[in-house]
């Protein structure tokens, strides 16, 4: 009985370790700052048809070929850079997953290569903005929430043309206050901590139309001059 229990626990430990290692490998794979991962970016999968046999590489730079991608199959685009697409599908004699040049594919959208470049460039900018807790005209409300969190105040208006509205964010800072005291014995003057107040540091108002930011207003002058504009969400003609 004890031998069986020890063996069972050992197998559980091995399975847990293997699962952690798989998660770590996936985490490392999904952390390349030069790669846009489509499952984190678009709601609907982007499907591409292979029209030419093409070498498939293990790296986005195309440094090591691991097989040849077969034609006449439709694949889901998993990730991309400006110059390569990551897919998984049928290779010559085996299943393959790796990086392939855009020239091997076609899509229902005749401008898919150019649109995917726009999507890539936009997403790189969005990630940088979110990392900096900043916003820009052209971002979606979901992206604004990822960057700044929940607004403290919201207002919306629905019309025949869609929905418009405004989100407001306020940043606070804790300010320490001191009072001046005089020592009754020595006459020395010193500062003594009194209390802390939470004061408004800055205010950001984000105006939107149909889920896309159209204007940004900041209370701080030095930031108001640096409002950025990015490409709105890319629309594909699938």
mmCIF file of C-alpha atoms in Angstrom:
data_model
loop_
_atom_site.group_PDB
_atom_site.id
_atom_site.type_symbol
_atom_site.label_atom_id
_atom_site.label_comp_id
_atom_site.label_asym_id
_atom_site.label_seq_id
_atom_site.Cartn_x
_atom_site.Cartn_y
_atom_site.Cartn_z
ATOM 1 C CA UNK A 1 0.000 0.000 0.000
ATOM 2 C CA UNK A 2 2.723 2.446 0.965
ATOM 3 C CA UNK A 3 4.719 1.591 -2.161
ATOM 4 C CA UNK A 4 1.668 2.288 -4.314
ATOM 5 C CA UNK A 5 1.060 5.604 -2.525
ATOM 6 C CA UNK A 6 4.695 6.693 -2.932
ATOM 7 C CA UNK A 7 4.623 5.732 -6.630
ATOM 8 C CA UNK A 8 1.358 7.645 -7.127
ATOM 9 C CA UNK A 9 2.723 10.767 -5.425
ATOM 10 C CA UNK A 10 5.894 10.523 -7.501
ATOM 11 C CA UNK A 11 3.885 10.392 -10.729
ATOM 12 C CA UNK A 12 1.810 13.384 -9.619
ATOM 13 C CA UNK A 13 4.988 15.335 -8.890
ATOM 14 C CA UNK A 14 6.411 14.464 -12.313
ATOM 15 C CA UNK A 15 3.187 15.514 -14.038
ATOM 16 C CA UNK A 16 3.084 18.792 -12.102
ATOM 17 C CA UNK A 17 6.734 19.474 -12.924
ATOM 18 C CA UNK A 18 6.135 18.741 -16.607
ATOM 19 C CA UNK A 19 3.102 21.054 -16.613
ATOM 20 C CA UNK A 20 5.130 23.850 -14.996
ATOM 21 C CA UNK A 21 7.904 23.379 -17.549
ATOM 22 C CA UNK A 22 5.369 23.528 -20.396
ATOM 23 C CA UNK A 23 3.878 26.706 -18.926
ATOM 24 C CA UNK A 24 7.365 28.208 -18.557
ATOM 25 C CA UNK A 25 8.242 27.342 -22.157
ATOM 26 C CA UNK A 26 4.988 28.896 -23.384
ATOM 27 C CA UNK A 27 5.592 31.964 -21.203
ATOM 28 C CA UNK A 28 9.063 32.395 -22.700
ATOM 29 C CA UNK A 29 7.669 31.921 -26.194
ATOM 30 C CA UNK A 30 4.959 34.529 -25.638
ATOM 31 C CA UNK A 31 7.311 37.113 -24.144
ATOM 32 C CA UNK A 32 9.287 38.131 -27.252
ATOM 33 C CA UNK A 33 8.791 41.929 -27.533
ATOM 34 C CA UNK A 34 9.252 41.797 -31.320
ATOM 35 C CA UNK A 35 6.416 39.307 -31.805
ATOM 36 C CA UNK A 36 2.668 39.990 -31.852
ATOM 37 C CA UNK A 37 0.633 37.025 -30.590
ATOM 38 C CA UNK A 38 -2.743 36.903 -32.315
ATOM 39 C CA UNK A 39 -4.615 35.052 -29.553
ATOM 40 C CA UNK A 40 -3.869 38.073 -27.343
ATOM 41 C CA UNK A 41 -4.728 40.628 -30.037
ATOM 42 C CA UNK A 42 -7.722 39.719 -32.214
ATOM 43 C CA UNK A 43 -11.052 38.176 -31.242
ATOM 44 C CA UNK A 44 -11.543 36.130 -34.416
ATOM 45 C CA UNK A 45 -8.808 33.827 -35.750
ATOM 46 C CA UNK A 46 -6.980 34.902 -38.898
ATOM 47 C CA UNK A 47 -6.914 32.037 -41.393
ATOM 48 C CA UNK A 48 -4.436 31.846 -44.276
ATOM 49 C CA UNK A 49 -4.303 29.465 -47.232
ATOM 50 C CA UNK A 50 -0.946 28.004 -48.236
ATOM 51 C CA UNK A 51 -0.493 28.536 -51.995
ATOM 52 C CA UNK A 52 3.208 27.703 -52.309
ATOM 53 C CA UNK A 53 5.450 25.133 -50.699
ATOM 54 C CA UNK A 54 7.689 27.055 -48.361
ATOM 55 C CA UNK A 55 10.526 26.435 -45.921
ATOM 56 C CA UNK A 56 9.437 26.678 -42.303
ATOM 57 C CA UNK A 57 11.919 27.828 -39.667
ATOM 58 C CA UNK A 58 12.214 27.369 -35.917
ATOM 59 C CA UNK A 59 13.099 31.043 -35.402
ATOM 60 C CA UNK A 60 11.513 34.250 -36.629
ATOM 61 C CA UNK A 61 14.845 35.261 -38.157
ATOM 62 C CA UNK A 62 14.803 32.169 -40.396
ATOM 63 C CA UNK A 63 18.121 30.790 -39.143
ATOM 64 C CA UNK A 64 17.222 27.076 -38.955
ATOM 65 C CA UNK A 65 14.891 25.262 -41.335
ATOM 66 C CA UNK A 66 12.862 22.476 -39.725
ATOM 67 C CA UNK A 67 10.732 21.386 -42.663
ATOM 68 C CA UNK A 68 8.707 22.360 -45.710
ATOM 69 C CA UNK A 69 5.105 23.550 -45.495
ATOM 70 C CA UNK A 70 2.732 21.781 -47.890
ATOM 71 C CA UNK A 71 0.322 23.634 -50.174
ATOM 72 C CA UNK A 72 -3.495 23.392 -50.262
ATOM 73 C CA UNK A 73 -4.137 23.749 -46.539
ATOM 74 C CA UNK A 74 -5.715 26.505 -44.473
ATOM 75 C CA UNK A 75 -3.890 27.472 -41.291
ATOM 76 C CA UNK A 76 -4.495 29.698 -38.307
ATOM 77 C CA UNK A 77 -2.030 32.554 -37.918
ATOM 78 C CA UNK A 78 -0.648 32.253 -34.378
ATOM 79 C CA UNK A 79 1.909 35.068 -34.246
ATOM 80 C CA UNK A 80 3.817 37.412 -36.512
ATOM 81 C CA UNK A 81 6.600 39.896 -36.996
ATOM 82 C CA UNK A 82 6.810 42.400 -39.838
ATOM 83 C CA UNK A 83 8.492 39.803 -42.045
ATOM 84 C CA UNK A 84 7.340 36.349 -40.902
ATOM 85 C CA UNK A 85 4.235 34.442 -39.795
ATOM 86 C CA UNK A 86 4.106 31.692 -37.172
ATOM 87 C CA UNK A 87 1.785 28.807 -38.119
ATOM 88 C CA UNK A 88 1.355 25.095 -37.485
ATOM 89 C CA UNK A 89 0.307 22.642 -40.167
ATOM 90 C CA UNK A 90 1.280 19.762 -42.432
ATOM 91 C CA UNK A 91 4.832 19.586 -43.618
ATOM 92 C CA UNK A 92 6.392 17.143 -46.035
ATOM 93 C CA UNK A 93 6.165 13.884 -44.096
ATOM 94 C CA UNK A 94 5.409 15.405 -40.688
ATOM 95 C CA UNK A 95 3.494 18.055 -38.769
ATOM 96 C CA UNK A 96 5.403 21.303 -38.355
ATOM 97 C CA UNK A 97 5.140 24.527 -36.385
ATOM 98 C CA UNK A 98 7.330 27.530 -37.048
ATOM 99 C CA UNK A 99 7.931 30.674 -39.066
ATOM 100 C CA UNK A 100 7.146 31.163 -42.770
ATOM 101 C CA UNK A 101 7.388 34.110 -45.171
ATOM 102 C CA UNK A 102 4.132 35.930 -46.127
ATOM 103 C CA UNK A 103 4.636 35.107 -49.827
ATOM 104 C CA UNK A 104 3.527 31.499 -49.193
ATOM 105 C CA UNK A 105 -0.039 32.495 -48.266
ATOM 106 C CA UNK A 106 -3.200 34.065 -49.604
ATOM 107 C CA UNK A 107 -6.342 35.291 -47.883
ATOM 108 C CA UNK A 108 -9.892 36.414 -48.579
ATOM 109 C CA UNK A 109 -8.593 39.904 -47.872
ATOM 110 C CA UNK A 110 -6.503 40.847 -50.937
ATOM 111 C CA UNK A 111 -4.605 43.414 -48.855
ATOM 112 C CA UNK A 112 -3.919 41.035 -45.968
ATOM 113 C CA UNK A 113 -0.123 41.457 -46.046
ATOM 114 C CA UNK A 114 -0.344 45.245 -45.771
ATOM 115 C CA UNK A 115 -3.136 45.070 -43.191
ATOM 116 C CA UNK A 116 -1.191 42.596 -41.068
ATOM 117 C CA UNK A 117 1.795 44.962 -41.161
ATOM 118 C CA UNK A 118 -0.464 47.748 -39.886
ATOM 119 C CA UNK A 119 -1.828 45.436 -37.195
ATOM 120 C CA UNK A 120 1.707 44.501 -36.152
ATOM 121 C CA UNK A 121 2.943 48.100 -35.960
ATOM 122 C CA UNK A 122 -0.184 49.197 -34.110
ATOM 123 C CA UNK A 123 0.058 46.412 -31.547
ATOM 124 C CA UNK A 124 3.724 47.153 -30.814
ATOM 125 C CA UNK A 125 2.716 50.769 -30.081
ATOM 126 C CA UNK A 126 -0.246 49.695 -27.938
ATOM 127 C CA UNK A 127 1.907 47.372 -25.819
ATOM 128 C CA UNK A 128 4.406 50.203 -25.243
ATOM 129 C CA UNK A 129 1.583 52.554 -24.196
ATOM 130 C CA UNK A 130 0.095 50.003 -21.797
ATOM 131 C CA UNK A 131 3.514 49.317 -20.264
ATOM 132 C CA UNK A 132 3.863 53.079 -19.673
ATOM 133 C CA UNK A 133 0.280 53.407 -18.319
ATOM 134 C CA UNK A 134 -0.471 55.869 -21.089
ATOM 135 C CA UNK A 135 -3.196 56.263 -23.720
ATOM 136 C CA UNK A 136 -3.440 57.530 -27.287
ATOM 137 C CA UNK A 137 -6.098 58.511 -29.789
ATOM 138 C CA UNK A 138 -7.071 55.421 -31.774
ATOM 139 C CA UNK A 139 -6.920 52.970 -28.851
ATOM 140 C CA UNK A 140 -9.947 50.852 -27.982
ATOM 141 C CA UNK A 141 -11.688 51.137 -24.623
ATOM 142 C CA UNK A 142 -10.461 47.651 -23.727
ATOM 143 C CA UNK A 143 -6.876 48.808 -24.332
ATOM 144 C CA UNK A 144 -7.488 51.959 -22.270
ATOM 145 C CA UNK A 145 -8.716 49.792 -19.393
ATOM 146 C CA UNK A 146 -5.614 47.599 -19.666
ATOM 147 C CA UNK A 147 -3.449 50.722 -19.440
ATOM 148 C CA UNK A 148 -5.217 52.920 -16.877
ATOM 149 C CA UNK A 149 -7.656 50.581 -15.160
ATOM 150 C CA UNK A 150 -11.273 51.426 -14.372
ATOM 151 C CA UNK A 151 -12.297 55.077 -14.788
ATOM 152 C CA UNK A 152 -13.550 57.030 -11.776
ATOM 153 C CA UNK A 153 -16.314 58.625 -13.830
ATOM 154 C CA UNK A 154 -18.079 57.578 -17.028
ATOM 155 C CA UNK A 155 -20.627 59.171 -19.325
ATOM 156 C CA UNK A 156 -22.081 57.788 -22.545
ATOM 157 C CA UNK A 157 -24.605 58.796 -25.170
ATOM 158 C CA UNK A 158 -26.222 56.514 -27.721
ATOM 159 C CA UNK A 159 -27.397 57.851 -31.066
ATOM 160 C CA UNK A 160 -28.475 56.459 -34.415
ATOM 161 C CA UNK A 161 -24.808 56.558 -35.455
ATOM 162 C CA UNK A 162 -23.524 54.596 -32.476
ATOM 163 C CA UNK A 163 -22.243 55.455 -29.008
ATOM 164 C CA UNK A 164 -20.123 58.346 -27.787
ATOM 165 C CA UNK A 165 -18.895 59.113 -24.315
ATOM 166 C CA UNK A 166 -16.170 60.125 -21.916
ATOM 167 C CA UNK A 167 -14.108 58.343 -19.289
ATOM 168 C CA UNK A 168 -12.286 60.277 -16.572
ATOM 169 C CA UNK A 169 -9.229 59.216 -14.618
ATOM 170 C CA UNK A 170 -7.741 60.993 -11.614
ATOM 171 C CA UNK A 171 -4.259 60.341 -10.266
ATOM 172 C CA UNK A 172 -3.639 61.147 -6.617
ATOM 173 C CA UNK A 173 -0.505 61.576 -4.558
ATOM 174 C CA UNK A 174 0.065 61.510 -0.819
ATOM 175 C CA UNK A 175 1.446 64.795 0.519
ATOM 176 C CA UNK A 176 3.113 64.925 3.927
ATOM 177 C CA UNK A 177 2.540 68.023 6.061
ATOM 178 C CA UNK A 178 4.778 69.337 8.827
ATOM 179 C CA UNK A 179 4.483 72.004 11.513
ATOM 180 C CA UNK A 180 7.252 74.103 12.997
ATOM 181 C CA UNK A 181 7.922 73.583 16.704
ATOM 182 C CA UNK A 182 10.175 75.309 19.220
ATOM 183 C CA UNK A 183 11.774 73.281 21.963
ATOM 184 C CA UNK A 184 10.679 74.990 25.251
ATOM 185 C CA UNK A 185 13.945 74.126 26.967
ATOM 186 C CA UNK A 186 16.616 74.689 24.325
ATOM 187 C CA UNK A 187 14.764 77.101 22.044
ATOM 188 C CA UNK A 188 15.747 75.003 19.018
ATOM 189 C CA UNK A 189 13.406 75.163 16.024
ATOM 190 C CA UNK A 190 12.440 71.891 14.361
ATOM 191 C CA UNK A 191 9.848 70.425 11.969
ATOM 192 C CA UNK A 192 7.402 67.850 13.241
ATOM 193 C CA UNK A 193 5.290 65.586 11.064
ATOM 194 C CA UNK A 194 1.622 66.535 11.286
ATOM 195 C CA UNK A 195 -0.502 64.561 8.825
ATOM 196 C CA UNK A 196 -0.877 63.242 5.277
ATOM 197 C CA UNK A 197 -3.427 64.418 2.729
ATOM 198 C CA UNK A 198 -4.305 62.727 -0.548
ATOM 199 C CA UNK A 199 -4.356 65.372 -3.256
ATOM 200 C CA UNK A 200 -5.243 65.330 -6.927
ATOM 201 C CA UNK A 201 -2.091 65.169 -9.046
ATOM 202 C CA UNK A 202 -3.503 64.948 -12.561
ATOM 203 C CA UNK A 203 -6.704 64.313 -14.446
ATOM 204 C CA UNK A 204 -7.143 62.594 -17.797
ATOM 205 C CA UNK A 205 -10.384 62.642 -19.787
ATOM 206 C CA UNK A 206 -10.739 60.143 -22.630
ATOM 207 C CA UNK A 207 -13.456 60.783 -25.213
ATOM 208 C CA UNK A 208 -14.554 57.944 -27.458
ATOM 209 C CA UNK A 209 -16.850 57.116 -30.337
ATOM 210 C CA UNK A 210 -17.966 53.551 -31.077
ATOM 211 C CA UNK A 211 -15.352 52.060 -28.723
ATOM 212 C CA UNK A 212 -12.397 54.012 -30.190
ATOM 213 C CA UNK A 213 -10.665 56.971 -28.482
ATOM 214 C CA UNK A 214 -11.176 60.206 -30.433
ATOM 215 C CA UNK A 215 -9.801 62.821 -28.012
ATOM 216 C CA UNK A 216 -7.715 63.058 -24.844
ATOM 217 C CA UNK A 217 -7.714 65.943 -22.378
ATOM 218 C CA UNK A 218 -5.112 66.235 -19.634
ATOM 219 C CA UNK A 219 -5.014 68.621 -16.711
ATOM 220 C CA UNK A 220 -1.211 68.868 -16.686
ATOM 221 C CA UNK A 221 0.122 71.227 -19.350
ATOM 222 C CA UNK A 222 3.397 69.387 -19.847
ATOM 223 C CA UNK A 223 1.502 66.216 -20.768
ATOM 224 C CA UNK A 224 -1.188 67.916 -22.779
ATOM 225 C CA UNK A 225 1.260 68.697 -25.553
ATOM 226 C CA UNK A 226 2.249 65.059 -25.891
ATOM 227 C CA UNK A 227 -1.058 63.439 -26.826
ATOM 228 C CA UNK A 228 -0.253 60.582 -29.203
ATOM 229 C CA UNK A 229 -2.230 59.213 -32.125
ATOM 230 C CA UNK A 230 -2.054 55.612 -33.308
ATOM 231 C CA UNK A 231 -3.765 53.687 -36.094
ATOM 232 C CA UNK A 232 -7.325 52.654 -35.107
ATOM 233 C CA UNK A 233 -8.115 48.930 -34.982
ATOM 234 C CA UNK A 234 -7.377 47.375 -38.386
ATOM 235 C CA UNK A 235 -10.422 46.012 -40.247
ATOM 236 C CA UNK A 236 -9.844 42.958 -42.425
ATOM 237 C CA UNK A 237 -12.036 42.053 -45.395
ATOM 238 C CA UNK A 238 -12.285 38.344 -44.748
#
